[in-house]
Structure formats: structure tokens, C-alpha cells
mmCIF file with all atom_site columns, C-alpha atoms in Angstrom:
data_model
loop_
_atom_site.group_PDB
_atom_site.id
_atom_site.type_symbol
_atom_site.label_atom_id
_atom_site.label_alt_id
_atom_site.label_comp_id
_atom_site.label_asym_id
_atom_site.label_entity_id
_atom_site.label_seq_id
_atom_site.pdbx_PDB_ins_code
_atom_site.Cartn_x
_atom_site.Cartn_y
_atom_site.Cartn_z
_atom_site.occupancy
_atom_site.B_iso_or_equiv
_atom_site.pdbx_formal_charge
_atom_site.auth_seq_id
_atom_site.auth_comp_id
_atom_site.auth_asym_id
_atom_site.auth_atom_id
_atom_site.pdbx_PDB_model_num
ATOM 1   C CA . GLU O 1 1   ? 9.977  6.827  -0.622 1.00 66.00 ? 1   GLU O CA 1
ATOM 2   C CA . ALA O 1 2   ? 11.736 6.519  2.289  1.00 79.00 ? 2   ALA O CA 1
ATOM 3   C CA . GLY O 1 3   ? 13.211 8.960  3.977  1.00 91.00 ? 3   GLY O CA 1
ATOM 4   C CA . VAL O 1 4   ? 16.775 9.405  5.857  1.00 95.00 ? 4   VAL O CA 1
ATOM 5   C CA . THR O 1 5   ? 17.239 6.419  8.127  1.00 96.00 ? 5   THR O CA 1
ATOM 6   C CA . GLN O 1 6   ? 19.376 5.931  11.009 1.00 97.00 ? 6   GLN O CA 1
ATOM 7   C CA . PHE O 1 7   ? 20.460 3.348  12.791 1.00 97.00 ? 7   PHE O CA 1
ATOM 8   C CA . PRO O 1 8   ? 20.570 2.604  15.977 1.00 97.00 ? 8   PRO O CA 1
ATOM 9   C CA . SER O 1 9   ? 18.158 5.307  17.852 1.00 95.00 ? 9   SER O CA 1
ATOM 10  C CA . HIS O 1 10  ? 19.479 4.909  20.808 1.00 96.00 ? 10  HIS O CA 1
ATOM 11  C CA . SER O 1 11  ? 22.928 3.200  22.019 1.00 96.00 ? 11  SER O CA 1
ATOM 12  C CA . VAL O 1 12  ? 24.257 3.592  25.644 1.00 97.00 ? 12  VAL O CA 1
ATOM 13  C CA . ILE O 1 13  ? 28.114 2.584  25.780 1.00 96.00 ? 13  ILE O CA 1
ATOM 14  C CA . GLU O 1 14  ? 30.612 3.254  28.534 1.00 96.00 ? 14  GLU O CA 1
ATOM 15  C CA . LYS O 1 15  ? 33.325 5.398  28.310 1.00 96.00 ? 15  LYS O CA 1
ATOM 16  C CA . GLY O 1 16  ? 36.156 3.812  26.272 1.00 96.00 ? 16  GLY O CA 1
ATOM 17  C CA . GLN O 1 17  ? 34.138 1.590  24.138 1.00 97.00 ? 17  GLN O CA 1
ATOM 18  C CA . THR O 1 18  ? 33.125 2.004  20.461 1.00 97.00 ? 18  THR O CA 1
ATOM 19  C CA . VAL O 1 19  ? 29.933 2.923  18.702 1.00 97.00 ? 19  VAL O CA 1
ATOM 20  C CA . THR O 1 20  ? 29.321 2.848  15.165 1.00 98.00 ? 20  THR O CA 1
ATOM 21  C CA . LEU O 1 21  ? 26.237 4.906  13.813 1.00 98.00 ? 21  LEU O CA 1
ATOM 22  C CA . ARG O 1 22  ? 24.942 4.316  10.488 1.00 97.00 ? 22  ARG O CA 1
ATOM 23  C CA . CYS O 1 23  ? 23.060 6.534  7.820  1.00 97.00 ? 23  CYS O CA 1
ATOM 24  C CA . ASP O 1 24  ? 20.967 5.715  5.082  1.00 96.00 ? 24  ASP O CA 1
ATOM 25  C CA . PRO O 1 25  ? 19.961 8.936  2.837  1.00 95.00 ? 25  PRO O CA 1
ATOM 26  C CA . ILE O 1 26  ? 17.924 9.687  0.599  1.00 93.00 ? 26  ILE O CA 1
ATOM 27  C CA . SER O 1 27  ? 18.402 7.714  -2.764 1.00 91.00 ? 27  SER O CA 1
ATOM 28  C CA . GLY O 1 28  ? 19.672 9.448  -5.294 1.00 89.00 ? 28  GLY O CA 1
ATOM 29  C CA . HIS O 1 29  ? 21.014 11.924 -2.875 1.00 90.00 ? 29  HIS O CA 1
ATOM 30  C CA . ASP O 1 30  ? 24.607 12.875 -3.448 1.00 90.00 ? 30  ASP O CA 1
ATOM 31  C CA . ASN O 1 31  ? 25.352 15.007 -0.332 1.00 91.00 ? 31  ASN O CA 1
ATOM 32  C CA . LEU O 1 32  ? 25.238 13.678 3.336  1.00 94.00 ? 32  LEU O CA 1
ATOM 33  C CA . TYR O 1 33  ? 25.652 15.662 6.272  1.00 95.00 ? 33  TYR O CA 1
ATOM 34  C CA . TRP O 1 34  ? 26.447 14.573 9.731  1.00 97.00 ? 34  TRP O CA 1
ATOM 35  C CA . TYR O 1 35  ? 25.595 17.007 12.685 1.00 96.00 ? 35  TYR O CA 1
ATOM 36  C CA . ARG O 1 36  ? 25.588 16.654 16.389 1.00 97.00 ? 36  ARG O CA 1
ATOM 37  C CA . ARG O 1 37  ? 23.540 18.171 19.131 1.00 95.00 ? 37  ARG O CA 1
ATOM 38  C CA . VAL O 1 38  ? 24.941 17.870 22.592 1.00 92.00 ? 38  VAL O CA 1
ATOM 39  C CA . MET O 1 39  ? 22.817 18.847 25.806 1.00 81.00 ? 39  MET O CA 1
ATOM 40  C CA . GLY O 1 40  ? 20.262 20.780 24.127 1.00 76.00 ? 40  GLY O CA 1
ATOM 41  C CA . LYS O 1 41  ? 22.525 23.117 22.553 1.00 86.00 ? 41  LYS O CA 1
ATOM 42  C CA . GLU O 1 42  ? 22.923 24.103 19.134 1.00 89.00 ? 42  GLU O CA 1
ATOM 43  C CA . ILE O 1 43  ? 23.042 21.869 16.548 1.00 93.00 ? 43  ILE O CA 1
ATOM 44  C CA . LYS O 1 44  ? 27.005 21.582 15.488 1.00 94.00 ? 44  LYS O CA 1
ATOM 45  C CA . PHE O 1 45  ? 27.991 20.530 11.700 1.00 94.00 ? 45  PHE O CA 1
ATOM 46  C CA . LEU O 1 46  ? 30.212 17.579 11.739 1.00 96.00 ? 46  LEU O CA 1
ATOM 47  C CA . LEU O 1 47  ? 31.052 16.499 7.757  1.00 95.00 ? 47  LEU O CA 1
ATOM 48  C CA . HIS O 1 48  ? 29.608 16.667 4.175  1.00 93.00 ? 48  HIS O CA 1
ATOM 49  C CA . PHE O 1 49  ? 29.994 13.899 1.558  1.00 94.00 ? 49  PHE O CA 1
ATOM 50  C CA . VAL O 1 50  ? 29.537 14.537 -1.969 1.00 91.00 ? 50  VAL O CA 1
ATOM 51  C CA . LYS O 1 51  ? 29.088 10.737 -3.115 1.00 92.00 ? 51  LYS O CA 1
ATOM 52  C CA . GLU O 1 52  ? 31.898 9.138  -1.533 1.00 93.00 ? 52  GLU O CA 1
ATOM 53  C CA . SER O 1 53  ? 34.175 12.109 -1.171 1.00 93.00 ? 53  SER O CA 1
ATOM 54  C CA . LYS O 1 54  ? 34.655 14.401 2.072  1.00 93.00 ? 54  LYS O CA 1
ATOM 55  C CA . GLN O 1 55  ? 33.597 17.724 1.163  1.00 90.00 ? 55  GLN O CA 1
ATOM 56  C CA . ASP O 1 56  ? 33.884 19.269 4.241  1.00 91.00 ? 56  ASP O CA 1
ATOM 57  C CA . GLU O 1 57  ? 35.238 18.004 7.527  1.00 93.00 ? 57  GLU O CA 1
ATOM 58  C CA . SER O 1 58  ? 35.938 20.948 9.436  1.00 91.00 ? 58  SER O CA 1
ATOM 59  C CA . GLY O 1 59  ? 33.587 20.305 11.806 1.00 92.00 ? 59  GLY O CA 1
ATOM 60  C CA . MET O 1 60  ? 34.761 17.185 13.210 1.00 94.00 ? 60  MET O CA 1
ATOM 61  C CA . PRO O 1 61  ? 36.058 17.143 17.016 1.00 92.00 ? 61  PRO O CA 1
ATOM 62  C CA . ASN O 1 62  ? 38.885 15.042 16.584 1.00 91.00 ? 62  ASN O CA 1
ATOM 63  C CA . ASN O 1 63  ? 40.456 11.608 15.314 1.00 93.00 ? 63  ASN O CA 1
ATOM 64  C CA . ARG O 1 64  ? 38.435 9.782  17.513 1.00 96.00 ? 64  ARG O CA 1
ATOM 65  C CA . PHE O 1 65  ? 35.508 10.372 14.711 1.00 97.00 ? 65  PHE O CA 1
ATOM 66  C CA . LEU O 1 66  ? 35.858 8.719  11.571 1.00 97.00 ? 66  LEU O CA 1
ATOM 67  C CA . ALA O 1 67  ? 33.383 9.103  9.256  1.00 97.00 ? 67  ALA O CA 1
ATOM 68  C CA . GLU O 1 68  ? 32.864 6.938  5.664  1.00 96.00 ? 68  GLU O CA 1
ATOM 69  C CA . ARG O 1 69  ? 30.871 6.626  2.896  1.00 96.00 ? 69  ARG O CA 1
ATOM 70  C CA . THR O 1 70  ? 31.973 3.693  0.766  1.00 85.00 ? 70  THR O CA 1
ATOM 71  C CA . GLY O 1 71  ? 30.303 3.414  -2.709 1.00 87.00 ? 71  GLY O CA 1
ATOM 72  C CA . GLY O 1 72  ? 28.600 6.802  -1.796 1.00 83.00 ? 72  GLY O CA 1
ATOM 73  C CA . THR O 1 73  ? 25.420 5.103  -0.822 1.00 92.00 ? 73  THR O CA 1
ATOM 74  C CA . TYR O 1 74  ? 25.050 4.853  3.263  1.00 96.00 ? 74  TYR O CA 1
ATOM 75  C CA . SER O 1 75  ? 27.620 6.262  5.735  1.00 97.00 ? 75  SER O CA 1
ATOM 76  C CA . THR O 1 76  ? 28.850 5.202  9.255  1.00 97.00 ? 76  THR O CA 1
ATOM 77  C CA . LEU O 1 77  ? 30.366 7.455  12.035 1.00 98.00 ? 77  LEU O CA 1
ATOM 78  C CA . LYS O 1 78  ? 32.273 5.505  14.103 1.00 97.00 ? 78  LYS O CA 1
ATOM 79  C CA . VAL O 1 79  ? 33.475 7.016  17.799 1.00 97.00 ? 79  VAL O CA 1
ATOM 80  C CA . GLN O 1 80  ? 36.593 5.119  18.978 1.00 96.00 ? 80  GLN O CA 1
ATOM 81  C CA . PRO O 1 81  ? 37.224 5.272  21.955 1.00 96.00 ? 81  PRO O CA 1
ATOM 82  C CA . ALA O 1 82  ? 34.052 7.119  22.979 1.00 96.00 ? 82  ALA O CA 1
ATOM 83  C CA . GLU O 1 83  ? 34.506 9.906  26.008 1.00 96.00 ? 83  GLU O CA 1
ATOM 84  C CA . LEU O 1 84  ? 31.400 11.058 28.231 1.00 95.00 ? 84  LEU O CA 1
ATOM 85  C CA . GLU O 1 85  ? 31.449 14.516 26.053 1.00 94.00 ? 85  GLU O CA 1
ATOM 86  C CA . ASP O 1 86  ? 30.455 12.753 22.882 1.00 96.00 ? 86  ASP O CA 1
ATOM 87  C CA . SER O 1 87  ? 27.226 12.251 24.599 1.00 96.00 ? 87  SER O CA 1
ATOM 88  C CA . GLY O 1 88  ? 24.354 13.556 22.456 1.00 96.00 ? 88  GLY O CA 1
ATOM 89  C CA . VAL O 1 89  ? 22.003 13.433 19.450 1.00 96.00 ? 89  VAL O CA 1
ATOM 90  C CA . TYR O 1 90  ? 23.570 12.704 16.015 1.00 97.00 ? 90  TYR O CA 1
ATOM 91  C CA . PHE O 1 91  ? 21.770 13.605 13.036 1.00 97.00 ? 91  PHE O CA 1
ATOM 92  C CA . CYS O 1 92  ? 22.152 12.631 9.370  1.00 96.00 ? 92  CYS O CA 1
ATOM 93  C CA . ALA O 1 93  ? 20.819 14.681 6.688  1.00 95.00 ? 93  ALA O CA 1
ATOM 94  C CA . SER O 1 94  ? 20.901 14.407 2.769  1.00 93.00 ? 94  SER O CA 1
ATOM 95  C CA . SER O 1 95  ? 19.803 16.751 -0.252 1.00 89.00 ? 95  SER O CA 1
ATOM 96  C CA . GLN O 1 96  ? 20.175 16.649 -4.103 1.00 82.00 ? 96  GLN O CA 1
ATOM 97  C CA . ASP O 1 97  ? 21.998 20.130 -4.247 1.00 69.00 ? 97  ASP O CA 1
ATOM 98  C CA . ARG O 1 98  ? 23.849 19.988 -7.602 1.00 64.00 ? 98  ARG O CA 1
ATOM 99  C CA . ASP O 1 99  ? 26.661 22.077 -8.281 1.00 53.00 ? 99  ASP O CA 1
ATOM 100 C CA . ARG O 1 100 ? 26.385 25.972 -7.645 1.00 51.00 ? 100 ARG O CA 1
ATOM 101 C CA . GLU O 1 101 ? 22.710 25.295 -6.893 1.00 55.00 ? 101 GLU O CA 1
ATOM 102 C CA . VAL O 1 102 ? 21.664 25.814 -3.184 1.00 60.00 ? 102 VAL O CA 1
ATOM 103 C CA . THR O 1 103 ? 17.954 24.747 -2.086 1.00 62.00 ? 103 THR O CA 1
ATOM 104 C CA . GLY O 1 104 ? 19.232 24.853 1.383  1.00 65.00 ? 104 GLY O CA 1
ATOM 105 C CA . GLU O 1 105 ? 16.740 21.852 1.942  1.00 78.00 ? 105 GLU O CA 1
ATOM 106 C CA . LEU O 1 106 ? 18.234 19.167 3.989  1.00 87.00 ? 106 LEU O CA 1
ATOM 107 C CA . PHE O 1 107 ? 16.114 15.995 5.033  1.00 90.00 ? 107 PHE O CA 1
ATOM 108 C CA . PHE O 1 108 ? 17.128 14.682 8.084  1.00 93.00 ? 108 PHE O CA 1
ATOM 109 C CA . GLY O 1 109 ? 16.932 11.918 9.999  1.00 94.00 ? 109 GLY O CA 1
ATOM 110 C CA . GLU O 1 110 ? 15.171 11.056 13.510 1.00 94.00 ? 110 GLU O CA 1
ATOM 111 C CA . GLY O 1 111 ? 18.753 10.996 15.181 1.00 95.00 ? 111 GLY O CA 1
ATOM 112 C CA . SER O 1 112 ? 20.738 8.703  16.965 1.00 97.00 ? 112 SER O CA 1
ATOM 113 C CA . ARG O 1 113 ? 21.170 9.387  20.670 1.00 96.00 ? 113 ARG O CA 1
ATOM 114 C CA . LEU O 1 114 ? 24.164 8.250  22.089 1.00 97.00 ? 114 LEU O CA 1
ATOM 115 C CA . THR O 1 115 ? 24.724 7.880  26.003 1.00 96.00 ? 115 THR O CA 1
ATOM 116 C CA . VAL O 1 116 ? 28.603 7.502  27.389 1.00 96.00 ? 116 VAL O CA 1
ATOM 117 C CA . LEU O 1 117 ? 28.617 6.618  30.936 1.00 95.00 ? 117 LEU O CA 1
ATOM 118 C CA . ALA Q 2 1   ? 32.601 32.670 10.645 1.00 78.00 ? 1   ALA Q CA 1
ATOM 119 C CA . GLN Q 2 2   ? 28.769 33.055 11.299 1.00 83.00 ? 2   GLN Q CA 1
ATOM 120 C CA . SER Q 2 3   ? 26.755 32.604 14.261 1.00 91.00 ? 3   SER Q CA 1
ATOM 121 C CA . VAL Q 2 4   ? 23.085 32.474 15.054 1.00 95.00 ? 4   VAL Q CA 1
ATOM 122 C CA . THR Q 2 5   ? 21.479 33.328 18.052 1.00 95.00 ? 5   THR Q CA 1
ATOM 123 C CA . GLN Q 2 6   ? 18.046 32.347 19.333 1.00 96.00 ? 6   GLN Q CA 1
ATOM 124 C CA . LEU Q 2 7   ? 17.733 34.372 22.279 1.00 90.00 ? 7   LEU Q CA 1
ATOM 125 C CA . ASP Q 2 8   ? 14.542 32.361 23.715 1.00 94.00 ? 8   ASP Q CA 1
ATOM 126 C CA . SER Q 2 9   ? 14.880 28.928 24.753 1.00 94.00 ? 9   SER Q CA 1
ATOM 127 C CA . GLN Q 2 10  ? 10.841 28.435 25.419 1.00 96.00 ? 10  GLN Q CA 1
ATOM 128 C CA . VAL Q 2 11  ? 7.903  30.394 24.157 1.00 97.00 ? 11  VAL Q CA 1
ATOM 129 C CA . PRO Q 2 12  ? 4.966  29.276 25.558 1.00 96.00 ? 12  PRO Q CA 1
ATOM 130 C CA . VAL Q 2 13  ? 1.673  30.400 24.258 1.00 97.00 ? 13  VAL Q CA 1
ATOM 131 C CA . PHE Q 2 14  ? -2.268 29.793 24.081 1.00 97.00 ? 14  PHE Q CA 1
ATOM 132 C CA . GLU Q 2 15  ? -3.864 28.495 21.018 1.00 97.00 ? 15  GLU Q CA 1
ATOM 133 C CA . GLU Q 2 16  ? -5.193 30.873 18.540 1.00 97.00 ? 16  GLU Q CA 1
ATOM 134 C CA . ALA Q 2 17  ? -2.889 33.942 19.905 1.00 97.00 ? 17  ALA Q CA 1
ATOM 135 C CA . PRO Q 2 18  ? -0.226 34.973 17.388 1.00 97.00 ? 18  PRO Q CA 1
ATOM 136 C CA . VAL Q 2 19  ? 3.697  34.141 18.149 1.00 97.00 ? 19  VAL Q CA 1
ATOM 137 C CA . GLU Q 2 20  ? 7.058  35.491 17.114 1.00 97.00 ? 20  GLU Q CA 1
ATOM 138 C CA . LEU Q 2 21  ? 10.387 33.474 17.392 1.00 98.00 ? 21  LEU Q CA 1
ATOM 139 C CA . ARG Q 2 22  ? 13.196 35.497 17.182 1.00 97.00 ? 22  ARG Q CA 1
ATOM 140 C CA . CYS Q 2 23  ? 16.487 35.049 15.439 1.00 97.00 ? 23  CYS Q CA 1
ATOM 141 C CA . ASN Q 2 24  ? 19.303 37.134 15.002 1.00 97.00 ? 24  ASN Q CA 1
ATOM 142 C CA . TYR Q 2 25  ? 22.500 36.098 13.234 1.00 95.00 ? 25  TYR Q CA 1
ATOM 143 C CA . SER Q 2 26  ? 26.199 37.070 12.875 1.00 92.00 ? 26  SER Q CA 1
ATOM 144 C CA . SER Q 2 27  ? 28.339 37.220 9.425  1.00 87.00 ? 27  SER Q CA 1
ATOM 145 C CA . SER Q 2 28  ? 30.880 38.968 7.239  1.00 82.00 ? 28  SER Q CA 1
ATOM 146 C CA . VAL Q 2 29  ? 29.508 37.869 3.933  1.00 83.00 ? 29  VAL Q CA 1
ATOM 147 C CA . SER Q 2 30  ? 25.638 37.575 2.472  1.00 84.00 ? 30  SER Q CA 1
ATOM 148 C CA . VAL Q 2 31  ? 24.210 34.264 3.954  1.00 87.00 ? 31  VAL Q CA 1
ATOM 149 C CA . TYR Q 2 32  ? 21.324 32.233 3.323  1.00 90.00 ? 32  TYR Q CA 1
ATOM 150 C CA . LEU Q 2 33  ? 18.795 31.862 6.171  1.00 93.00 ? 33  LEU Q CA 1
ATOM 151 C CA . PHE Q 2 34  ? 16.410 29.100 7.118  1.00 94.00 ? 34  PHE Q CA 1
ATOM 152 C CA . TRP Q 2 35  ? 14.330 27.890 9.699  1.00 96.00 ? 35  TRP Q CA 1
ATOM 153 C CA . TYR Q 2 36  ? 13.495 24.094 10.392 1.00 96.00 ? 36  TYR Q CA 1
ATOM 154 C CA . VAL Q 2 37  ? 11.261 22.391 12.902 1.00 96.00 ? 37  VAL Q CA 1
ATOM 155 C CA . GLN Q 2 38  ? 11.355 19.241 14.543 1.00 94.00 ? 38  GLN Q CA 1
ATOM 156 C CA . TYR Q 2 39  ? 8.096  17.998 15.957 1.00 94.00 ? 39  TYR Q CA 1
ATOM 157 C CA . PRO Q 2 40  ? 8.059  15.295 18.763 1.00 89.00 ? 40  PRO Q CA 1
ATOM 158 C CA . ASN Q 2 41  ? 10.047 11.956 17.701 1.00 85.00 ? 41  ASN Q CA 1
ATOM 159 C CA . GLN Q 2 42  ? 10.698 13.266 14.185 1.00 89.00 ? 42  GLN Q CA 1
ATOM 160 C CA . GLY Q 2 43  ? 13.551 14.579 11.966 1.00 89.00 ? 43  GLY Q CA 1
ATOM 161 C CA . LEU Q 2 44  ? 14.171 18.418 11.437 1.00 91.00 ? 44  LEU Q CA 1
ATOM 162 C CA . GLN Q 2 45  ? 12.361 19.563 8.349  1.00 91.00 ? 45  GLN Q CA 1
ATOM 163 C CA . LEU Q 2 46  ? 12.411 22.887 6.208  1.00 91.00 ? 46  LEU Q CA 1
ATOM 164 C CA . LEU Q 2 47  ? 9.800  25.532 7.120  1.00 94.00 ? 47  LEU Q CA 1
ATOM 165 C CA . LEU Q 2 48  ? 11.090 28.275 5.041  1.00 94.00 ? 48  LEU Q CA 1
ATOM 166 C CA . LYS Q 2 49  ? 14.142 29.800 3.632  1.00 92.00 ? 49  LYS Q CA 1
ATOM 167 C CA . TYR Q 2 50  ? 15.389 33.052 2.388  1.00 92.00 ? 50  TYR Q CA 1
ATOM 168 C CA . LEU Q 2 51  ? 17.987 32.852 -0.506 1.00 88.00 ? 51  LEU Q CA 1
ATOM 169 C CA . SER Q 2 52  ? 17.124 36.398 -2.324 1.00 86.00 ? 52  SER Q CA 1
ATOM 170 C CA . GLY Q 2 53  ? 14.268 38.712 -3.732 1.00 88.00 ? 53  GLY Q CA 1
ATOM 171 C CA . SER Q 2 54  ? 11.561 39.230 -1.442 1.00 90.00 ? 54  SER Q CA 1
ATOM 172 C CA . THR Q 2 55  ? 12.490 39.952 2.473  1.00 91.00 ? 55  THR Q CA 1
ATOM 173 C CA . LEU Q 2 56  ? 9.398  38.327 3.454  1.00 95.00 ? 56  LEU Q CA 1
ATOM 174 C CA . VAL Q 2 57  ? 9.007  34.778 2.960  1.00 95.00 ? 57  VAL Q CA 1
ATOM 175 C CA . LYS Q 2 58  ? 5.680  32.452 3.518  1.00 95.00 ? 58  LYS Q CA 1
ATOM 176 C CA . GLY Q 2 59  ? 6.347  28.808 4.350  1.00 93.00 ? 59  GLY Q CA 1
ATOM 177 C CA . ILE Q 2 60  ? 4.563  26.036 5.428  1.00 92.00 ? 60  ILE Q CA 1
ATOM 178 C CA . ASN Q 2 61  ? 1.555  25.861 8.126  1.00 93.00 ? 61  ASN Q CA 1
ATOM 179 C CA . GLY Q 2 62  ? 1.117  29.521 7.785  1.00 95.00 ? 62  GLY Q CA 1
ATOM 180 C CA . PHE Q 2 63  ? 4.461  30.562 8.907  1.00 97.00 ? 63  PHE Q CA 1
ATOM 181 C CA . GLU Q 2 64  ? 6.564  33.048 7.815  1.00 97.00 ? 64  GLU Q CA 1
ATOM 182 C CA . ALA Q 2 65  ? 9.693  35.387 8.266  1.00 97.00 ? 65  ALA Q CA 1
ATOM 183 C CA . GLU Q 2 66  ? 11.020 38.602 6.990  1.00 95.00 ? 66  GLU Q CA 1
ATOM 184 C CA . PHE Q 2 67  ? 14.631 39.049 6.525  1.00 94.00 ? 67  PHE Q CA 1
ATOM 185 C CA . ASN Q 2 68  ? 15.919 42.348 8.146  1.00 93.00 ? 68  ASN Q CA 1
ATOM 186 C CA . LYS Q 2 69  ? 19.294 43.192 6.814  1.00 91.00 ? 69  LYS Q CA 1
ATOM 187 C CA . SER Q 2 70  ? 19.949 45.895 8.773  1.00 92.00 ? 70  SER Q CA 1
ATOM 188 C CA . GLN Q 2 71  ? 18.769 44.390 12.124 1.00 92.00 ? 71  GLN Q CA 1
ATOM 189 C CA . THR Q 2 72  ? 20.698 40.878 10.993 1.00 94.00 ? 72  THR Q CA 1
ATOM 190 C CA . SER Q 2 73  ? 17.246 39.643 12.097 1.00 95.00 ? 73  SER Q CA 1
ATOM 191 C CA . PHE Q 2 74  ? 15.136 36.646 10.483 1.00 97.00 ? 74  PHE Q CA 1
ATOM 192 C CA . HIS Q 2 75  ? 12.114 36.635 12.943 1.00 97.00 ? 75  HIS Q CA 1
ATOM 193 C CA . LEU Q 2 76  ? 9.615  33.442 12.365 1.00 98.00 ? 76  LEU Q CA 1
ATOM 194 C CA . ARG Q 2 77  ? 5.975  34.624 12.959 1.00 97.00 ? 77  ARG Q CA 1
ATOM 195 C CA . LYS Q 2 78  ? 2.303  33.302 12.435 1.00 97.00 ? 78  LYS Q CA 1
ATOM 196 C CA . PRO Q 2 79  ? -0.792 35.247 13.472 1.00 97.00 ? 79  PRO Q CA 1
ATOM 197 C CA . SER Q 2 80  ? -3.088 32.252 14.941 1.00 97.00 ? 80  SER Q CA 1
ATOM 198 C CA . VAL Q 2 81  ? -1.198 29.050 16.616 1.00 97.00 ? 81  VAL Q CA 1
ATOM 199 C CA . HIS Q 2 82  ? -2.259 25.663 16.906 1.00 96.00 ? 82  HIS Q CA 1
ATOM 200 C CA . ILE Q 2 83  ? -1.948 22.615 19.293 1.00 96.00 ? 83  ILE Q CA 1
ATOM 201 C CA . SER Q 2 84  ? 0.094  20.663 16.547 1.00 95.00 ? 84  SER Q CA 1
ATOM 202 C CA . ASP Q 2 85  ? 2.315  23.466 16.275 1.00 97.00 ? 85  ASP Q CA 1
ATOM 203 C CA . THR Q 2 86  ? 4.130  22.508 19.372 1.00 97.00 ? 86  THR Q CA 1
ATOM 204 C CA . ALA Q 2 87  ? 7.473  21.651 18.450 1.00 97.00 ? 87  ALA Q CA 1
ATOM 205 C CA . GLU Q 2 88  ? 11.252 22.708 18.601 1.00 96.00 ? 88  GLU Q CA 1
ATOM 206 C CA . TYR Q 2 89  ? 12.230 25.166 16.104 1.00 97.00 ? 89  TYR Q CA 1
ATOM 207 C CA . PHE Q 2 90  ? 15.733 26.144 14.964 1.00 97.00 ? 90  PHE Q CA 1
ATOM 208 C CA . CYS Q 2 91  ? 16.948 29.337 12.652 1.00 96.00 ? 91  CYS Q CA 1
ATOM 209 C CA . ALA Q 2 92  ? 19.793 28.609 10.588 1.00 94.00 ? 92  ALA Q CA 1
ATOM 210 C CA . VAL Q 2 93  ? 22.343 30.004 8.169  1.00 92.00 ? 93  VAL Q CA 1
ATOM 211 C CA . SER Q 2 94  ? 24.532 29.364 5.629  1.00 88.00 ? 94  SER Q CA 1
ATOM 212 C CA . ARG Q 2 95  ? 27.065 31.121 3.090  1.00 82.00 ? 95  ARG Q CA 1
ATOM 213 C CA . PRO Q 2 96  ? 27.590 30.484 -0.800 1.00 78.00 ? 96  PRO Q CA 1
ATOM 214 C CA . GLY Q 2 97  ? 30.066 28.263 -1.667 1.00 75.00 ? 97  GLY Q CA 1
ATOM 215 C CA . ARG Q 2 98  ? 29.527 26.476 1.890  1.00 76.00 ? 98  ARG Q CA 1
ATOM 216 C CA . ARG Q 2 99  ? 26.695 24.097 2.414  1.00 76.00 ? 99  ARG Q CA 1
ATOM 217 C CA . ALA Q 2 100 ? 27.015 23.280 5.995  1.00 84.00 ? 100 ALA Q CA 1
ATOM 218 C CA . LEU Q 2 101 ? 24.667 25.086 7.798  1.00 89.00 ? 101 LEU Q CA 1
ATOM 219 C CA . THR Q 2 102 ? 25.020 26.713 11.557 1.00 91.00 ? 102 THR Q CA 1
ATOM 220 C CA . PHE Q 2 103 ? 22.384 26.421 13.569 1.00 94.00 ? 103 PHE Q CA 1
ATOM 221 C CA . GLY Q 2 104 ? 20.809 28.414 16.511 1.00 94.00 ? 104 GLY Q CA 1
ATOM 222 C CA . SER Q 2 105 ? 20.250 26.626 19.881 1.00 94.00 ? 105 SER Q CA 1
ATOM 223 C CA . GLY Q 2 106 ? 16.383 26.407 18.904 1.00 95.00 ? 106 GLY Q CA 1
ATOM 224 C CA . THR Q 2 107 ? 13.408 27.450 20.241 1.00 97.00 ? 107 THR Q CA 1
ATOM 225 C CA . ARG Q 2 108 ? 10.627 25.166 22.127 1.00 96.00 ? 108 ARG Q CA 1
ATOM 226 C CA . LEU Q 2 109 ? 7.228  26.222 21.375 1.00 97.00 ? 109 LEU Q CA 1
ATOM 227 C CA . GLN Q 2 110 ? 4.728  25.006 23.855 1.00 97.00 ? 110 GLN Q CA 1
ATOM 228 C CA . VAL Q 2 111 ? 1.216  26.042 22.453 1.00 97.00 ? 111 VAL Q CA 1
ATOM 229 C CA . GLN Q 2 112 ? -1.325 25.806 25.262 1.00 95.00 ? 112 GLN Q CA 1
ATOM 230 C CA . PRO Q 2 113 ? -5.159 24.947 25.314 1.00 94.00 ? 113 PRO Q CA 1
#
């Protein structure tokens, strides 16, 4: 069974440009999460989808970030326009937690490293 | 709001020695606690978790952790480490009703021969 896959693995862009990161969760996982790690600091939550709906987007830093999950399958995270402080590793994770059941086991992708010059 | 503190950014240790990676958390409500591990060039994977019940939890690869509510800690331990345990370890918390995890800044475990 395929795990969580992310594309691209590494992207280098200039300030002001646009980048779109893609995440394919494990098949059948309704929950999809985006996290970001900046400069070796803590991994910070960005948002959580349940199927195609945004359940929690309290971690999105500003309106330059747009996440979508059309059809409840893969998700994209677009940064437009990119700023220097957006550099970091963007992790996607998925889980199959249902309703009130919380196992806490998120399955993570390898991350997409974004470098903004 | 919750927060997680991993005081040690790097922990060097010799092979077959015991190790403890420290994690302290802060929360005004009850929490769930987790340790994740990231091996080089891989995604994070769950090592162990505490949801309720016994405060001593065992995970994969011989690791265990103990939940101490009075000290708000969830330290990770292994009695004898292997070279293959070299990785970055993350402590994380969540609370009932909110699935988002709050992570610590990570601890790099470097096992030397």
C-alpha cells in the first residue's frame, strides 16, 4: 500500500513567485493535514481537512497560503506570492480517525522542502 | 493553548548505552501525548502514544515513555540504543476534540559506535 506522497521534494523559487505543493494521502484516509517546519524549529500545524472540507485552518499564517482538497482526495497548498520567511519543509499527513475516535497516528509524507531566494 | 518543550536539541550517545529524551508540555486541559521519529530522508512515524490508562507506554523498537502528570512530562527512554536509532525525535500533544498536533522542536539522537 502506498504511503503519503508529496511533490515536489524540493522547490527553489524567487521571492514573489508562486509555488504549489501537492499531497496524495493514503487511500481511504479522510483526514489530511498540512504542517510546516521552518529552520529546524518545531513542526507547526497549518490546517486540517476532513474529506474536502476545511475542519481547522487556524494555523494558516496569512492569505498568501491557499489549501484545497477538491474531491476529498489529493490536496494542494499554494503560496502566492512567496516570501523569504516561507522557506521550510512542508509536511503532509493523513489519518483514518473517525468521529470521536482518536488514535493520534498520523502517517506523514517525506516533506516538500521550499527555498525562497 | 498547548506547548511542548524538548530541552535537548542534540543527544550524542554511544551504542548500547541507555538514553532518555526529555519532553515537557504545558496545557490547561487534559492531553494526549505522542513521540514521533524521523529517520534520514523519511517522513515522521509514530513511535508510541499515551491516550489514557497505564502511564508507562511501550512503543516500537524497544522505546518506552512514562507520562507524569504532576511534572507535566513524557520522557522517552531506551535501555540500550543501536546505531539504527540515529534519527530526530519529536514529542507532540493534542487535546480531546482537536486533532491537530502541537510538536516540540525535536531532539537529534546521534548514536556513535
